Structure formats: C-alpha cells, structure tokens
C-alpha cells in the first residue's frame, strides 16, 4: 500500500496569496485527475473505454465501502444473494428491458439456439430468485440485496472517469412486500441513505421525485403510475424532505426518488434511489400466500443506498479531495521512524496496526527526510512519528491530518483511540484536543 502522492495544488491564500477560482477548484478536485495521482484507478486503451481497473489503494477503498454497505444491509434485515451477469434475452423481454431499454444494452450473444446478454439491471434476476420458492405473507417484507455487476452500452462520448462507465458494480436491493408495507420500506430506505451519507461525509444537493415525461419509453399503465407516484410523494412528505418533481427522469417501469449530489462545478448526478414497481411483479407472475390462503401480488421496492460503487468513489474523491474519513482511507496510519535505528520499532507498530484491522505502512528514511515524508503522507489521517525517545518507551508522537501534533503517548493508547474512531466510522480524526498543539 503506497502513500498518496501530493496533489500539487496551490498551498492556499495564506501561503501564496492566491485564492483558487471555481475553475481551479474544480480541476483540483476532478476525480479523474486525483484518482490517478492518488493511484486509486486507471484506464488503458487495450482494456477499453469505460472499463477502469482498480489499483491496490483504490481496491482497499472500494472493499471498505462495499463491506460497510453489506454490514448496514444485514443490520436492516436484508439477505444477500449472488446472480449471474448474463441472462437469456427472454428474461429481459419478460421484464420489459428489451422493449424499453435495449438501446442501452450490449448486443445479444448467440449460444447454440439461445441468445444471452450482459445484464443492464439486477432486478429481473431477483424477481426470478423470489419466484423460485413459495412465500407466505409471514415472510414479507422479504429484503434481497446484492453488490453485483451490470453492463451498459454507453457511447464513448459520454464516458468519463468513474462517473459514466460500461462495467458497473451496483449496490442494489429489492424488497418484496405487501401494499400496506410499501411506504414504511421506502421510508426505511431513505433512512439508510441518510445514515450512509453521514458516515461518508456526503452532502446531498437535493431530492428529486423523478416522473415520466413526453416522448419517453414507459410502461403504458396509467393506474400503476398514479399509485406509485402517490406512494412516493407520501413518503417524501412524511419524511419532511424538500423535493422537486422532475419530468422525464423516471425508470421505464415506474417513478422514483433520486438523491442528487453535485461536484465542485455544480454538476449534478444521481447517487441513490428508491423506486416502487408494480410492473415486474406482474410480468414475472410473482405472488405470496396471504392470511386468507389465496394468492396475492407483492409490490417490488427497488433501492440503492450508494448507487454504483464507481460513481460513489468518484464523488467521494471529489468531495474530500483525497482526504477521506479515516475509516475509508486506503492508508490509515503511516509510521515515520526518524532514523534507521527506529525502523524495527516502526515495523513492529505496523504489525500491531494490521492485527487491529488498521491499514498501515512504514515510510522509512529511504523515502526522504522526515519533512518530505510528512508532506508525502499529508492526506493520511494519522502520522505516527517514532524517534529515539519514543522507541525507548514504546510511545509515538502523532501528527493529525488537520495539522495538530499530539504529545507523545503510549503506542497502545494511540492505536486504541484510532481504532475506536475507525470502528465508529467517525468523520473526525480525533475526538479530544487534550495535549494537542495546533500548528498553522
């Protein structure tokens, strides 16, 4: 795991008298530039446009984000599944994707007498998984989640970094429930989105009620659209969230709540979504056995807490400028021995960090002077300096990313406090300033 490289930005008005313009600020936080400088991801013409690969630090960030989402879903009662990234063309004809969405799908591949396609969505697979077993009303709501791959045939002109790609890892889930349960499930999904944004340090730009518009390819079922729209409107109003209706932004099968985020230039994109779907349960003939012993049609709630992992990481890079919350940071602790004599102590401290689940590395004198190493690792939340005095007493002198330098403390105490903040997914690097000295 490598330390982040300096971004090369202007050191700020206090240092050079220059306040960055909006254009400069946007360029400094452009995830395409930062992602490469921080060695998170890259692309290669031989792999193809819109198909980024993840470097070790980017993989660490992505893995942490994915495990966080899976953990939150388990706590909320979701069960995880895996489904294939391929499906027969017939599957998407039944779901409606083929007639309404085929322009965004990759061409079918012939396998003998069958045609298969790379899936553009996970919902048809989850509908099939649901109907593979009989269900009672006592099982509902049944919450099914997957972090799965899907593929969109995006034109080369709209591809850009991680925000528009052809291979997508989607944080997706589908809740199969009764009509009486729909509003509560949608509200709970909005609550999960709010908690995730707090942990990730994301500020939503606005909430959008995405509705059909003229000229779009939508399922022709006016009554279904009215019911779905009324339910989502109720959920938004009961949640006290300000929202704006937006025509032409609905999914082909129903309206949705979109949570919009904005980059430094004010450009918006959809990160999270909650949708109500009466269409696919009917197309796949889904049912459950009610208390009356008869078959009833469930409602399908689509929900994505962070949307695609690619777009989420792109926004996090731009939101934080590479200075991620400590729990997300690819390197959480960088250990800086002042001289070669403290190198064994530094390596031992790194092993202790790893045993506690902290991502740590040693930056020795071969990486330059202490000052140069501090500057190189300035986006790392915690810099643990070990000089001769600290090595003798198993202590460390912590430098925090926000500029504070803490008095030397026992190494075990430092790791325990860092570990507690990481486990709590705090957006603060340190809870107390006792013994801290702020250096400007």
Coordinates of C-alpha atoms in Angstrom, one line a residue:
X1 CA 0.0 0.0 0.0
X2 CA 1.5 3.3 -1.0
X3 CA 1.2 6.7 0.5
X4 CA -0.8 9.2 -1.5
X5 CA 1.2 11.4 -3.8
X6 CA 1.0 15.1 -3.3
X7 CA -1.7 16.6 -5.5
X8 CA 0.4 19.6 -6.5
X9 CA -2.3 22.1 -5.7
X10 CA -1.9 25.7 -4.7
X11 CA -1.0 25.7 -1.0
X12 CA -3.7 28.3 -0.3
X13 CA -4.1 32.0 0.0
X14 CA -2.2 32.2 3.3
X15 CA 0.9 30.8 1.6
X16 CA 0.9 32.4 -1.8
X17 CA -1.9 35.0 -1.7
X18 CA -3.9 33.1 -4.3
X19 CA -7.5 32.1 -3.8
X20 CA -8.4 29.3 -6.2
X21 CA -11.1 30.2 -8.8
X22 CA -14.1 27.9 -9.3
X23 CA -12.4 26.5 -12.4
X24 CA -9.2 25.8 -10.5
X25 CA -11.1 24.4 -7.5
X26 CA -13.0 22.1 -9.9
X27 CA -9.8 21.0 -11.6
X28 CA -8.1 20.3 -8.2
X29 CA -11.0 18.1 -7.2
X30 CA -11.6 16.4 -10.5
X31 CA -11.7 12.7 -9.6
X32 CA -10.2 11.7 -12.9
X33 CA -7.0 13.7 -12.1
X34 CA -7.0 12.9 -8.4
X35 CA -7.8 9.2 -8.8
X36 CA -4.7 8.7 -10.9
X37 CA -2.5 10.9 -8.7
X38 CA -3.6 9.0 -5.6
X39 CA -3.1 5.7 -7.5
X40 CA -6.7 4.6 -7.0
X41 CA -7.7 3.6 -10.5
X42 CA -6.6 4.0 -14.1
X43 CA -7.6 3.0 -17.7
X44 CA -5.9 1.5 -20.7
X45 CA -6.9 1.6 -24.3
X46 CA -6.1 -2.1 -24.6
X47 CA -8.8 -2.9 -21.9
X48 CA -11.2 -0.4 -23.4
X49 CA -13.0 2.9 -22.8
X50 CA -15.4 3.0 -19.9
X51 CA -13.6 0.0 -18.3
X52 CA -11.4 1.3 -15.5
X53 CA -9.2 -1.0 -13.4
X54 CA -8.6 -0.6 -9.7
X55 CA -5.1 -0.2 -8.2
X56 CA -4.4 -1.5 -4.7
X57 CA -5.3 1.7 -2.8
X58 CA -8.5 2.0 -4.8
X59 CA -9.3 -1.6 -4.2
X60 CA -8.9 -1.0 -0.4
X61 CA -11.2 2.0 -0.6
X62 CA -13.7 0.1 -2.7
X63 CA -13.6 -3.0 -0.5
X64 CA -14.1 -1.0 2.7
X65 CA -17.1 0.8 1.1
X66 CA -18.7 -2.4 -0.1
X67 CA -18.3 -4.1 3.3
X68 CA -19.8 -1.1 5.1
X69 CA -22.9 -1.3 2.8
X70 CA -23.2 -5.1 3.3
X71 CA -23.0 -4.7 7.1
X72 CA -25.6 -1.9 7.1
X73 CA -27.9 -4.1 5.0
X74 CA -27.5 -7.1 7.3
X75 CA -28.4 -4.9 10.3
X76 CA -31.5 -3.7 8.4
X77 CA -32.7 -7.3 7.7
X78 CA -31.5 -7.8 4.2
X79 CA -30.4 -11.2 2.9
X80 CA -27.6 -11.2 0.3
X81 CA -27.6 -13.2 -2.9
X82 CA -25.4 -13.6 -6.0
X83 CA -26.8 -13.8 -9.5
X84 CA -25.1 -14.2 -12.9
X85 CA -24.1 -11.2 -15.0
X86 CA -25.6 -12.9 -18.1
X87 CA -29.2 -13.8 -18.8
X88 CA -31.2 -15.1 -21.7
X89 CA -32.7 -12.5 -23.9
X90 CA -36.1 -13.9 -22.9
X91 CA -35.6 -12.8 -19.3
X92 CA -35.3 -9.1 -20.4
X93 CA -38.2 -9.5 -22.8
X94 CA -40.4 -10.5 -19.9
X95 CA -39.0 -7.7 -17.6
X96 CA -39.6 -5.1 -20.3
X97 CA -35.9 -4.1 -20.6
X98 CA -35.7 -5.4 -24.1
X99 CA -38.5 -3.3 -25.5
X100 CA -37.9 -0.2 -23.4
X101 CA -34.1 -0.2 -22.7
X102 CA -32.4 -2.2 -25.5
X103 CA -30.6 0.8 -26.8
X104 CA -28.5 0.9 -23.6
X105 CA -27.8 -2.9 -23.6
X106 CA -24.9 -4.7 -25.3
X107 CA -25.9 -6.9 -28.3
X108 CA -27.0 -10.4 -27.6
X109 CA -24.5 -13.3 -28.0
X110 CA -25.5 -16.5 -29.7
X111 CA -25.0 -19.7 -27.7
X112 CA -26.4 -22.5 -29.8
X113 CA -30.1 -21.9 -30.2
X114 CA -30.2 -19.4 -27.4
X115 CA -29.2 -15.7 -27.1
X116 CA -27.8 -14.3 -23.9
X117 CA -27.0 -10.7 -23.0
X118 CA -24.9 -8.9 -20.4
X119 CA -27.5 -7.7 -17.9
X120 CA -28.2 -4.0 -17.7
X121 CA -30.0 -4.4 -14.4
X122 CA -30.2 -6.8 -11.5
X123 CA -34.0 -6.7 -10.8
X124 CA -35.1 -9.4 -13.3
X125 CA -32.7 -11.9 -11.7
X126 CA -34.0 -11.0 -8.2
X127 CA -37.6 -11.4 -9.4
X128 CA -36.7 -14.9 -10.7
X129 CA -35.0 -15.7 -7.4
X130 CA -38.1 -14.6 -5.5
X131 CA -40.4 -16.8 -7.5
X132 CA -38.1 -19.9 -7.2
X133 CA -39.7 -20.6 -3.8
X134 CA -43.2 -20.3 -2.4
X135 CA -43.7 -17.4 0.0
X136 CA -46.2 -16.7 2.8
X137 CA -47.3 -13.3 3.9
X138 CA -45.5 -14.0 7.2
X139 CA -42.1 -13.8 5.3
X140 CA -42.8 -10.3 4.0
X141 CA -41.2 -7.9 3.7
X142 CA -38.5 -10.0 2.1
X143 CA -35.4 -7.9 1.5
X144 CA -32.9 -9.2 -1.1
X145 CA -29.6 -7.4 -1.6
X146 CA -26.6 -7.8 -3.9
X147 CA -23.5 -5.9 -4.9
X148 CA -23.5 -7.1 -8.4
X149 CA -22.1 -6.3 -11.8
X150 CA -24.1 -5.0 -14.7
X151 CA -23.3 -3.5 -18.1
X152 CA -24.5 -0.5 -20.0
X153 CA -23.6 0.2 -23.7
X154 CA -22.7 3.8 -23.1
X155 CA -21.5 5.8 -26.1
X156 CA -17.8 6.7 -26.0
X157 CA -18.6 10.4 -26.0
X158 CA -20.3 10.3 -22.6
X159 CA -17.8 8.2 -20.8
X160 CA -15.7 9.9 -18.1
X161 CA -13.6 8.6 -15.3
X162 CA -15.7 6.6 -12.9
X163 CA -19.0 8.5 -13.3
X164 CA -20.0 7.0 -16.6
X165 CA -18.6 3.5 -17.2
X166 CA -19.7 0.4 -19.1
X167 CA -19.0 -2.1 -16.4
X168 CA -20.8 -1.1 -13.2
X169 CA -20.8 -2.6 -9.7
X170 CA -24.2 -1.7 -8.3
X171 CA -25.3 -1.6 -4.7
X172 CA -28.7 -2.9 -5.4
X173 CA -31.6 -4.4 -3.4
X174 CA -35.2 -5.3 -3.9
X175 CA -37.9 -5.6 -1.3
X176 CA -40.9 -7.8 -1.9
X177 CA -43.7 -6.6 0.3
X178 CA -47.5 -6.1 0.7
X179 CA -49.1 -2.9 -0.5
X180 CA -49.5 -1.9 3.2
X181 CA -45.7 -2.2 3.8
X182 CA -44.5 -0.2 0.8
X183 CA -44.4 3.2 2.4
X184 CA -42.6 2.0 5.5
X185 CA -40.0 0.2 3.4
X186 CA -39.4 3.2 1.3
X187 CA -39.0 5.4 4.4
X188 CA -36.6 3.0 5.9
X189 CA -34.5 3.0 2.7
X190 CA -34.3 6.8 2.9
X191 CA -33.2 6.5 6.5
X192 CA -30.4 4.1 5.4
X193 CA -29.3 6.6 2.7
X194 CA -29.2 9.4 5.3
X195 CA -27.0 7.4 7.7
X196 CA -24.7 6.3 4.9
X197 CA -24.2 9.9 3.8
X198 CA -23.4 11.0 7.4
X199 CA -20.7 8.3 7.7
X200 CA -19.3 9.1 4.3
X201 CA -19.3 12.8 4.7
X202 CA -21.6 13.3 1.7
X203 CA -24.0 16.3 1.4
X204 CA -27.0 15.7 -0.9
X205 CA -27.7 18.5 -3.3
X206 CA -31.4 17.8 -3.5
X207 CA -34.1 15.2 -3.5
X208 CA -35.9 14.6 -6.8
X209 CA -39.2 12.9 -7.5
X210 CA -38.5 11.5 -10.9
X211 CA -41.6 11.3 -13.1
X212 CA -42.3 10.2 -16.7
X213 CA -42.0 12.8 -19.5
X214 CA -43.3 13.2 -23.0
X215 CA -41.6 11.1 -25.7
X216 CA -40.0 8.6 -23.3
X217 CA -40.3 4.8 -23.4
X218 CA -42.5 4.0 -20.4
X219 CA -44.8 1.1 -19.5
X220 CA -48.3 2.0 -20.5
X221 CA -50.2 1.6 -17.3
X222 CA -51.7 4.9 -16.0
X223 CA -53.2 3.5 -12.9
X224 CA -49.9 1.9 -11.8
X225 CA -48.1 5.1 -12.3
X226 CA -50.6 7.0 -10.3
X227 CA -50.4 4.6 -7.4
X228 CA -46.6 4.6 -7.4
X229 CA -46.3 8.4 -7.6
X230 CA -48.8 8.8 -4.8
X231 CA -46.9 6.5 -2.5
X232 CA -43.5 8.1 -3.2
X233 CA -45.0 11.6 -2.7
X234 CA -46.4 10.4 0.7
X235 CA -43.0 9.1 1.7
X236 CA -41.2 12.3 0.8
X237 CA -43.7 14.5 2.6
X238 CA -43.9 12.3 5.7
X239 CA -40.0 12.4 5.9
X240 CA -40.1 16.2 5.8
X241 CA -37.6 16.3 2.9
X242 CA -37.8 19.1 0.4
X243 CA -38.1 17.7 -3.1
X244 CA -38.6 18.8 -6.7
X245 CA -40.7 16.9 -9.3
X246 CA -38.7 16.2 -12.5
X247 CA -40.4 15.0 -15.6
X248 CA -38.6 12.7 -18.0
X249 CA -36.4 11.2 -15.2
X250 CA -38.4 8.1 -14.2
X251 CA -37.5 4.5 -14.9
X252 CA -39.4 2.9 -17.7
X253 CA -41.4 0.8 -15.2
X254 CA -42.2 3.5 -12.5
X255 CA -41.4 6.8 -10.7
X256 CA -38.5 7.1 -8.3
X257 CA -36.9 9.2 -5.6
X258 CA -33.5 10.2 -6.7
X259 CA -30.9 11.7 -4.3
X260 CA -28.8 14.1 -6.3
X261 CA -25.2 15.1 -5.5
X262 CA -23.1 17.9 -7.0
X263 CA -19.5 18.3 -7.9
X264 CA -17.3 21.4 -7.4
X265 CA -18.7 22.9 -10.6
X266 CA -22.3 22.3 -9.5
X267 CA -22.9 19.5 -12.0
X268 CA -25.5 17.1 -10.6
X269 CA -25.7 13.3 -10.8
X270 CA -27.9 10.7 -9.1
X271 CA -26.2 8.7 -6.4
X272 CA -29.0 6.9 -4.5
X273 CA -32.5 5.9 -5.5
X274 CA -35.8 4.5 -4.1
X275 CA -38.4 3.1 -6.6
X276 CA -41.8 1.5 -6.4
X277 CA -42.5 -1.1 -9.0
X278 CA -45.9 -2.8 -9.7
X279 CA -44.8 -3.8 -13.2
X280 CA -42.2 -6.5 -12.8
X281 CA -44.2 -8.5 -10.1
X282 CA -47.0 -8.7 -12.7
X283 CA -44.7 -9.6 -15.6
X284 CA -43.0 -12.4 -13.6
X285 CA -46.3 -13.5 -12.0
X286 CA -44.9 -13.1 -8.5
X287 CA -47.2 -13.9 -5.6
X288 CA -47.4 -14.8 -1.9
X289 CA -50.0 -16.7 0.0
X290 CA -52.0 -14.4 2.2
X291 CA -53.7 -14.9 5.6
X292 CA -56.8 -15.9 3.6
X293 CA -54.9 -18.8 1.9
X294 CA -55.2 -17.1 -1.5
X295 CA -52.5 -15.8 -3.9
X296 CA -51.7 -12.1 -3.8
X297 CA -49.3 -10.0 -5.8
X298 CA -46.4 -8.4 -3.9
X299 CA -45.0 -4.9 -4.6
X300 CA -41.4 -4.6 -5.5
X301 CA -39.4 -1.7 -4.0
X302 CA -36.0 -1.1 -5.7
X303 CA -33.5 0.8 -3.6
X304 CA -29.8 1.6 -3.8
X305 CA -28.0 3.3 -0.9
X306 CA -24.9 4.4 -2.7
X307 CA -25.8 3.5 -6.3
X308 CA -22.8 2.3 -8.3
X309 CA -19.5 1.8 -6.5
X310 CA -17.8 3.6 -9.3
X311 CA -19.9 6.8 -9.1
X312 CA -19.8 6.7 -5.3
X313 CA -16.0 6.6 -5.2
X314 CA -15.8 9.3 -7.8
X315 CA -18.0 11.6 -5.7
X316 CA -16.0 10.7 -2.5
X317 CA -12.7 11.6 -4.2
X318 CA -14.1 15.0 -5.3
X319 CA -16.0 15.6 -2.0
X320 CA -12.9 15.0 0.1
X321 CA -10.1 15.9 -2.3
X322 CA -8.5 12.6 -1.3
X323 CA -8.6 13.3 2.4
X324 CA -11.1 10.6 3.1
X325 CA -12.7 9.9 6.5
X326 CA -10.2 7.8 8.4
X327 CA -12.3 4.6 8.3
X328 CA -12.3 4.8 4.4
X329 CA -8.8 6.0 3.9
X330 CA -6.6 3.5 1.9
X331 CA -3.8 4.1 4.3
X332 CA -5.0 5.0 7.8
X333 CA -1.7 5.2 9.7
X334 CA 1.7 6.0 8.2
X335 CA 4.6 5.3 10.5
X336 CA 7.7 7.5 10.3
X337 CA 10.9 6.4 12.0
X338 CA 13.2 9.4 12.5
X339 CA 16.3 7.4 11.8
X340 CA 17.2 3.8 10.7
X341 CA 17.6 3.0 14.4
X342 CA 13.8 3.2 15.0
X343 CA 13.0 1.1 11.9
X344 CA 12.4 -2.1 13.9
X345 CA 10.0 -0.3 16.3
X346 CA 8.2 1.2 13.3
X347 CA 7.8 -2.3 11.6
X348 CA 6.6 -3.7 14.9
X349 CA 4.0 -0.9 15.2
X350 CA 2.8 -1.6 11.7
X351 CA 2.2 -5.3 12.6
X352 CA 0.2 -4.2 15.6
X353 CA -1.9 -1.9 13.4
X354 CA -2.6 -4.7 11.0
X355 CA -3.6 -7.1 13.8
X356 CA -6.1 -4.5 14.9
X357 CA -7.5 -4.2 11.4
X358 CA -5.9 -0.8 10.6
X359 CA -4.3 -0.2 7.2
X360 CA -0.7 0.9 8.0
X361 CA 2.6 1.3 6.3
X362 CA 6.1 2.3 7.2
X363 CA 7.7 5.2 5.4
X364 CA 11.5 4.9 6.2
X365 CA 14.4 7.2 5.6
X366 CA 14.8 5.7 2.1
X367 CA 11.7 7.8 1.2
X368 CA 13.5 11.1 2.1
X369 CA 13.8 13.4 5.0
X370 CA 11.2 13.4 7.8
X371 CA 9.7 16.7 6.4
X372 CA 9.5 15.2 2.9
X373 CA 7.8 12.1 4.2
X374 CA 5.3 14.1 6.3
X375 CA 4.4 16.1 3.1
X376 CA 4.1 13.0 1.0
X377 CA 1.7 11.5 3.5
X378 CA -0.3 14.6 4.3
X379 CA -3.6 13.0 3.2
X380 CA -3.2 10.1 5.6
X381 CA -5.3 10.7 8.7
X382 CA -2.6 9.6 11.2
X383 CA 1.2 10.0 11.0
X384 CA 3.0 8.2 13.9
X385 CA 6.5 9.6 14.4
X386 CA 9.0 7.5 16.3
X387 CA 12.2 9.0 17.5
X388 CA 14.8 7.6 19.9
X389 CA 12.8 8.7 23.0
X390 CA 9.6 7.2 21.7
X391 CA 11.3 3.9 20.7
X392 CA 12.7 3.6 24.2
X393 CA 9.3 3.9 25.8
X394 CA 7.1 2.2 23.2
X395 CA 5.5 5.6 22.5
X396 CA 4.5 7.5 19.4
X397 CA 4.1 11.2 18.6
X398 CA 1.0 11.5 16.4
X399 CA 0.6 14.1 13.7
X400 CA -3.0 14.5 12.6
X401 CA -4.1 15.3 9.1
X402 CA -5.8 18.5 10.3
X403 CA -2.5 20.0 11.4
X404 CA -2.4 19.1 15.1
X405 CA 0.6 17.5 16.8
X406 CA -0.1 15.4 19.9
X407 CA 2.3 15.0 22.7
X408 CA 4.0 11.5 22.7
X409 CA 1.7 8.8 24.2
X410 CA 1.9 5.1 24.7
X411 CA 1.6 3.3 21.4
X412 CA -1.2 1.0 22.7
X413 CA -3.3 4.1 23.7
X414 CA -2.8 5.7 20.3
X415 CA -3.8 2.6 18.4
X416 CA -6.8 2.0 20.7
X417 CA -8.1 5.6 20.2
X418 CA -7.5 5.4 16.4
X419 CA -9.2 2.0 16.3
X420 CA -12.2 3.3 18.2
X421 CA -12.7 6.3 15.8
X422 CA -12.4 4.0 12.8
X423 CA -14.8 1.4 14.2
X424 CA -17.3 4.2 14.8
X425 CA -16.9 5.4 11.3
X426 CA -16.3 8.9 12.6
X427 CA -15.7 11.7 10.2
X428 CA -13.4 13.4 12.9
X429 CA -9.8 12.5 13.1
X430 CA -9.6 13.0 16.8
X431 CA -12.3 13.4 19.5
X432 CA -10.2 15.3 22.0
X433 CA -7.7 18.1 21.7
X434 CA -6.1 17.5 25.1
X435 CA -2.4 17.5 24.8
X436 CA -2.7 18.7 21.3
X437 CA -1.0 21.6 19.8
X438 CA -2.4 23.2 16.7
X439 CA 0.3 24.2 14.2
X440 CA -0.7 26.6 11.4

